[in-house]
Short mmCIF file of C-alpha atoms (C1' of nucleotides) in Angstrom, two decimals:
data_model
loop_
_atom_site.label_atom_id
_atom_site.label_comp_id
_atom_site.label_asym_id
_atom_site.label_seq_id
_atom_site.Cartn_x
_atom_site.Cartn_y
_atom_site.Cartn_z
CA MET A 7 8.72 18.68 -4.11
CA ARG A 8 7.32 17.32 -0.87
CA ILE A 9 4.07 15.46 -0.46
CA GLY A 10 1.94 18.39 0.62
CA GLU A 11 2.89 20.39 -2.43
CA LEU A 12 2.21 17.44 -4.71
CA ALA A 13 -1.17 17.02 -3.07
CA ARG A 14 -2.04 20.64 -3.74
CA GLN A 15 -0.87 20.62 -7.32
CA SER A 16 -2.48 17.33 -8.25
CA GLY A 17 -5.66 17.88 -6.29
CA VAL A 18 -5.65 14.70 -4.24
CA SER A 19 -5.13 14.14 -0.53
CA VAL A 20 -1.82 13.43 1.14
CA ARG A 21 -3.26 10.16 2.32
CA ALA A 22 -4.15 9.18 -1.22
CA LEU A 23 -0.60 9.88 -2.39
CA ARG A 24 0.87 7.67 0.31
CA TYR A 25 -1.63 5.01 -0.70
CA TYR A 26 -0.58 5.27 -4.35
CA GLU A 27 3.05 4.85 -3.35
CA GLU A 28 2.13 1.86 -1.22
CA GLN A 29 0.42 0.33 -4.25
CA GLY A 30 3.51 0.85 -6.35
CA LEU A 31 2.09 3.61 -8.51
CA LEU A 32 4.40 6.37 -7.34
CA GLU A 33 8.08 6.51 -6.51
CA SER A 34 9.90 8.94 -4.29
CA THR A 35 13.32 9.52 -2.83
CA ARG A 36 13.74 10.38 0.82
CA THR A 37 15.45 13.30 2.49
CA ALA A 38 17.98 12.67 5.22
CA GLY A 39 15.14 13.10 7.69
CA GLY A 40 12.99 10.49 5.97
CA GLN A 41 10.57 12.79 4.17
CA ARG A 42 9.36 11.93 0.68
CA GLU A 43 10.64 13.92 -2.27
CA PHE A 44 8.78 13.76 -5.61
CA GLU A 45 9.72 14.74 -9.15
CA ASN A 46 7.73 17.50 -10.80
CA SER A 47 6.47 14.96 -13.31
CA ALA A 48 4.58 13.26 -10.49
CA VAL A 49 1.88 15.91 -10.80
CA ASP A 50 0.88 14.82 -14.29
CA ARG A 51 1.25 11.22 -13.29
CA VAL A 52 -1.18 11.57 -10.42
CA ARG A 53 -3.65 13.44 -12.60
CA PHE A 54 -3.44 10.61 -15.08
CA PHE A 55 -4.22 8.16 -12.29
CA GLN A 56 -7.28 10.21 -11.44
CA THR A 57 -8.43 9.94 -15.02
CA LEU A 58 -7.99 6.18 -14.97
CA TYR A 59 -9.72 5.88 -11.60
CA ALA A 60 -12.61 7.90 -12.93
CA ALA A 61 -12.78 5.48 -15.82
CA GLY A 62 -13.26 2.64 -13.39
CA LEU A 63 -9.78 1.13 -13.29
CA SER A 64 -8.50 -0.23 -10.00
CA SER A 65 -5.13 0.49 -8.45
CA ARG A 66 -4.10 -3.04 -9.20
CA ARG A 67 -5.03 -2.68 -12.83
CA ILE A 68 -3.21 0.62 -13.12
CA ALA A 69 -0.15 -0.99 -11.56
CA GLU A 70 -0.33 -3.71 -14.19
CA LEU A 71 -0.50 -1.14 -16.94
CA LEU A 72 2.35 0.92 -15.50
CA PRO A 73 5.11 -0.76 -17.50
CA CYS A 74 3.16 0.11 -20.64
CA ILE A 75 2.77 3.65 -19.44
CA ASP A 76 6.39 4.10 -18.48
CA THR A 77 8.13 2.30 -21.28
CA GLY A 78 5.38 2.91 -23.80
CA GLY A 79 4.26 -0.70 -23.97
CA THR A 80 6.87 -2.39 -26.01
CA THR A 81 6.22 -6.08 -25.59
CA LYS A 82 3.35 -7.99 -27.14
CA GLU A 83 1.84 -8.67 -23.75
CA GLN A 84 1.82 -4.99 -22.93
CA GLN A 85 0.25 -4.13 -26.25
CA ALA A 86 -2.39 -6.75 -25.63
CA MET A 87 -3.09 -5.34 -22.17
CA LEU A 88 -3.54 -1.85 -23.50
CA GLN A 89 -5.81 -3.11 -26.24
CA SER A 90 -7.96 -5.16 -23.91
CA GLU A 91 -8.21 -2.26 -21.52
CA ARG A 92 -9.37 -0.02 -24.29
CA GLU A 93 -11.96 -2.59 -25.27
CA ALA A 94 -13.13 -2.79 -21.69
CA LEU A 95 -13.48 0.98 -21.71
CA ALA A 96 -15.49 0.85 -24.91
CA HIS A 97 -17.74 -1.71 -23.26
CA ARG A 98 -18.22 0.49 -20.21
CA ILE A 99 -18.98 3.48 -22.40
CA ALA A 100 -21.64 1.46 -24.16
CA GLU A 101 -23.18 0.54 -20.83
CA LEU A 102 -23.30 4.19 -19.85
CA HIS A 103 -24.98 5.07 -23.11
CA GLU A 104 -27.49 2.32 -22.48
CA ALA A 105 -28.28 3.69 -19.04
CA SER A 106 -28.50 7.19 -20.41
CA ALA A 107 -30.92 6.04 -23.06
CA ARG A 108 -33.09 4.36 -20.45
CA LEU A 109 -33.24 7.58 -18.47
CA ASP A 110 -34.08 9.50 -21.60
CA VAL A 111 -37.08 7.29 -22.17
CA LEU A 112 -38.35 8.16 -18.73
CA ILE A 113 -37.75 11.85 -19.24
CA THR A 114 -39.37 12.13 -22.62
CA ALA A 115 -42.27 9.95 -21.53
CA SER A 116 -42.93 12.35 -18.73
CA ASN A 117 -42.63 15.33 -21.04
CA ALA A 118 -45.14 13.73 -23.32
CA ARG A 119 -47.62 13.50 -20.47
CA SER A 120 -46.96 17.11 -19.57
CA LEU A 121 -47.82 18.09 -23.11
CA GLU A 122 -50.99 16.07 -23.01
CA ALA A 123 -52.04 18.11 -20.03
CA VAL A 124 -51.89 21.22 -22.22
CA MET B 6 -41.72 -16.92 -9.23
CA ARG B 7 -39.43 -17.70 -6.33
CA ILE B 8 -36.09 -16.10 -5.65
CA GLY B 9 -33.93 -18.80 -7.21
CA GLU B 10 -35.80 -18.60 -10.48
CA LEU B 11 -35.57 -14.82 -10.50
CA ALA B 12 -31.85 -15.10 -9.86
CA ARG B 13 -31.41 -17.42 -12.82
CA GLN B 14 -33.50 -15.35 -15.19
CA SER B 15 -32.00 -12.02 -14.23
CA GLY B 16 -28.46 -13.27 -13.90
CA VAL B 17 -27.70 -12.06 -10.40
CA SER B 18 -27.17 -13.96 -7.16
CA VAL B 19 -29.88 -14.80 -4.66
CA ARG B 20 -27.95 -12.82 -2.09
CA ALA B 21 -27.99 -9.77 -4.34
CA LEU B 22 -31.75 -10.02 -4.78
CA ARG B 23 -32.31 -10.12 -1.04
CA TYR B 24 -30.00 -7.16 -0.75
CA TYR B 25 -32.00 -5.22 -3.35
CA GLU B 26 -35.19 -5.92 -1.47
CA GLU B 27 -33.55 -4.80 1.75
CA GLN B 28 -32.60 -1.54 0.04
CA GLY B 29 -36.16 -1.00 -1.08
CA LEU B 30 -35.54 -1.67 -4.75
CA LEU B 31 -37.65 -4.81 -5.02
CA GLU B 32 -40.97 -5.87 -3.59
CA SER B 33 -42.30 -9.33 -3.00
CA THR B 34 -45.22 -11.10 -1.44
CA ARG B 35 -44.72 -14.07 0.83
CA THR B 36 -46.10 -17.59 0.65
CA ALA B 37 -47.77 -19.10 3.73
CA GLY B 38 -44.41 -20.61 4.57
CA GLY B 39 -42.63 -17.28 4.40
CA GLN B 40 -40.94 -17.64 1.04
CA ARG B 41 -40.64 -14.68 -1.32
CA GLU B 42 -42.80 -14.56 -4.41
CA PHE B 43 -41.88 -12.17 -7.25
CA GLU B 44 -43.80 -10.85 -10.25
CA ASN B 45 -42.50 -11.77 -13.70
CA SER B 46 -41.81 -8.10 -14.28
CA ALA B 47 -39.11 -8.28 -11.60
CA VAL B 48 -36.78 -9.85 -14.15
CA ASP B 49 -36.68 -6.73 -16.30
CA ARG B 50 -36.53 -4.57 -13.24
CA VAL B 51 -33.44 -6.33 -11.93
CA ARG B 52 -31.79 -6.17 -15.34
CA PHE B 53 -32.47 -2.46 -15.36
CA PHE B 54 -30.80 -2.17 -11.98
CA GLN B 55 -27.78 -3.95 -13.39
CA THR B 56 -27.60 -1.40 -16.17
CA LEU B 57 -27.74 1.44 -13.69
CA TYR B 58 -25.16 -0.20 -11.42
CA ALA B 59 -22.89 -0.65 -14.41
CA ALA B 60 -23.31 3.03 -15.10
CA GLY B 61 -21.99 3.80 -11.65
CA LEU B 62 -25.19 4.53 -9.76
CA SER B 63 -25.46 3.44 -6.14
CA SER B 64 -28.35 1.54 -4.58
CA ARG B 65 -29.25 4.66 -2.68
CA ARG B 66 -29.34 6.71 -5.84
CA ILE B 67 -31.42 4.12 -7.63
CA ALA B 68 -33.83 4.08 -4.71
CA GLU B 69 -34.14 7.84 -5.01
CA LEU B 70 -34.90 7.53 -8.69
CA LEU B 71 -37.41 4.73 -8.19
CA PRO B 72 -40.46 6.99 -7.93
CA CYS B 73 -39.47 8.47 -11.29
CA ILE B 74 -39.05 5.00 -12.70
CA ASP B 75 -42.32 3.67 -11.34
CA THR B 76 -44.60 6.63 -11.85
CA GLY B 77 -42.67 8.02 -14.78
CA GLY B 78 -41.30 11.03 -12.97
CA THR B 79 -44.21 13.37 -12.71
CA THR B 80 -43.16 16.06 -10.27
CA LYS B 81 -40.63 18.78 -10.97
CA GLU B 82 -38.22 17.36 -8.42
CA GLN B 83 -38.29 14.01 -10.12
CA GLN B 84 -37.76 15.55 -13.51
CA ALA B 85 -34.84 17.49 -12.10
CA MET B 86 -33.37 14.32 -10.60
CA LEU B 87 -33.57 12.48 -13.88
CA GLN B 88 -32.01 15.41 -15.71
CA SER B 89 -29.17 15.77 -13.25
CA GLU B 90 -28.52 12.06 -13.36
CA ARG B 91 -28.36 12.17 -17.11
CA GLU B 92 -25.89 15.04 -16.90
CA ALA B 93 -23.79 13.08 -14.42
CA LEU B 94 -23.80 10.20 -16.87
CA ALA B 95 -22.69 12.49 -19.67
CA HIS B 96 -19.87 13.66 -17.46
CA ARG B 97 -18.79 10.12 -16.68
CA ILE B 98 -18.91 9.21 -20.35
CA ALA B 99 -16.63 12.13 -21.10
CA GLU B 100 -14.19 10.90 -18.47
CA LEU B 101 -14.15 7.47 -20.05
CA HIS B 102 -13.48 8.97 -23.45
CA GLU B 103 -10.64 10.94 -21.95
CA ALA B 104 -9.11 7.80 -20.46
CA SER B 105 -9.62 5.93 -23.69
CA ALA B 106 -7.84 8.69 -25.59
CA ARG B 107 -4.92 8.54 -23.18
CA LEU B 108 -4.59 4.82 -23.77
CA ASP B 109 -4.78 5.35 -27.50
CA VAL B 110 -1.83 7.66 -27.32
CA LEU B 111 0.20 4.94 -25.65
CA ILE B 112 -0.89 2.35 -28.16
CA THR B 113 -0.22 4.38 -31.26
CA ALA B 114 3.08 5.65 -29.87
CA SER B 115 4.18 2.09 -29.46
CA ASN B 116 3.02 1.18 -32.95
CA ALA B 117 5.02 4.08 -34.28
CA ARG B 118 8.15 2.70 -32.66
CA SER B 119 7.44 -0.73 -34.08
CA LEU B 120 7.27 0.79 -37.52
CA GLU B 121 10.53 2.60 -37.00
CA ALA B 122 12.13 -0.74 -36.30
CA VAL B 123 11.12 -1.84 -39.80
"C1'" DC C 20 17.51 27.87 19.65
"C1'" DT C 21 12.73 27.40 19.61
"C1'" DA C 22 8.06 27.45 17.88
"C1'" DG C 23 4.95 25.18 15.14
"C1'" DG C 24 3.48 23.70 10.69
"C1'" DA C 25 4.67 19.75 7.61
"C1'" DC C 26 5.76 15.08 7.62
"C1'" DC C 27 6.41 10.21 9.41
"C1'" DT C 28 4.56 5.40 10.59
"C1'" DG C 29 1.21 2.48 12.26
"C1'" DA C 30 -3.33 1.23 12.79
"C1'" DC C 31 -8.24 1.40 13.22
"C1'" DG C 32 -12.61 3.27 10.83
"C1'" DC C 33 -15.74 3.59 7.00
"C1'" DT C 34 -18.99 2.44 2.96
"C1'" DA C 35 -20.96 -0.45 -0.73
"C1'" DA C 36 -22.44 -4.61 -2.52
"C1'" DC C 37 -22.54 -8.43 -1.88
"C1'" DG C 38 -20.05 -13.66 -0.35
"C1'" DT C 39 -20.37 -17.06 2.88
"C1'" DC C 40 -21.35 -19.75 6.75
"C1'" DA C 41 -24.66 -21.54 10.43
"C1'" DG C 42 -28.70 -23.37 11.98
"C1'" DG C 43 -33.35 -24.06 10.97
"C1'" DT C 44 -37.83 -24.44 7.80
"C1'" DG C 45 -40.77 -25.07 3.38
"C1'" DC C 46 -42.13 -27.88 -0.29
"C1'" DA C 47 -42.65 -31.19 -3.96
"C1'" DA C 48 -41.52 -35.78 -5.58
"C1'" DA C 49 -41.27 -40.77 -4.68
"C1'" DT D 28 -43.76 -40.07 5.01
"C1'" DT D 29 -39.27 -39.30 4.00
"C1'" DT D 30 -35.93 -37.34 1.22
"C1'" DG D 31 -33.43 -33.47 -0.11
"C1'" DC D 32 -33.14 -29.27 -2.60
"C1'" DA D 33 -34.75 -24.48 -2.14
"C1'" DC D 34 -35.47 -21.04 1.00
"C1'" DC D 35 -35.36 -18.41 5.49
"C1'" DT D 36 -32.99 -15.09 8.93
"C1'" DG D 37 -29.14 -13.43 11.20
"C1'" DA D 38 -24.55 -12.17 11.23
"C1'" DC D 39 -19.73 -12.01 10.28
"C1'" DG D 40 -16.20 -11.62 6.27
"C1'" DT D 41 -14.30 -9.17 2.19
"C1'" DT D 42 -12.28 -5.50 -0.94
"C1'" DA D 43 -11.01 -0.78 -2.38
"C1'" DG D 44 -9.69 3.69 -1.53
"C1'" DC D 45 -8.96 6.32 1.21
"C1'" DG D 46 -10.32 9.31 6.21
"C1'" DT D 47 -8.81 9.96 10.60
"C1'" DC D 48 -6.60 9.77 14.91
"C1'" DA D 49 -2.28 9.01 17.86
"C1'" DG D 50 2.19 9.78 19.06
"C1'" DG D 51 6.47 11.20 17.50
"C1'" DT D 52 10.04 13.65 14.19
"C1'" DC D 53 11.72 17.19 10.63
"C1'" DC D 54 12.46 21.69 8.99
"C1'" DT D 55 12.52 26.44 8.58
"C1'" DA D 56 11.46 31.12 9.92
"C1'" DG D 57 12.35 34.35 13.47
#
DNA sequence: CTAGGACCTGACGCTAACGTCAGGTGCAAA
DNA sequence: TTTGCACCTGACGTTAGCGTCAGGTCCTAG
């Protein structure tokens, strides 16, 4: 499929797709006229990137993890990278929980005052 | 305390502290010579900011939430803001879990292959 | 064959959260 | 009083992840 179709199906902009390719995250063949041609599997791949981006990974980091993603992470180094990334994610999740808890304190404190007023 | 001391105690750079003040997140008095003077409570405040930053909030967003933080969020709008922010956090946490799960699949798949080799 | 929408390659623009000078002042110790 | 480190105010630099022209080509329907 061409880039516009991939953009529609994966829900990102054409510009973003070209950027991903530039960063080495996506591959494509070219038509005789020089237009990009993507595999159908690129749709899932791009969606996966979105998930990783949402989780706070950078393009560079995703590119580093790509061999693990494509080959399944066979070497020890790749295993270690996946592990450390998962730990980093766990750390980030904990931070979010912390922030959420802090907000909860504010919310419930305010509710308490509202109740006092009654 | 002065800005360098605050930086040390809160673990952020002097530049960052000036930036926070510029964004309306921090207040300070000035000495006769024009140097910033901070309350001791600023240390916790800055650490709280770090927590919120880590959770993905922007300076602007934190500034919007400040009235809730300082007064405890009394008005309905403030309550609504805190609630919606907490929901946004929950959403982000879910995204992180999703990403973590995707990584797990890769890791365990690889382990499975390692076992096959045995 | 032609219109015109999709695509191409630069290349500059943008925002956030600071980093990093530069050039000058405050302040506390000796 | 003289160091000399801490602090001050600009103001430009940096990075990521695209957005957005500009100017030109491809492709396909009619």
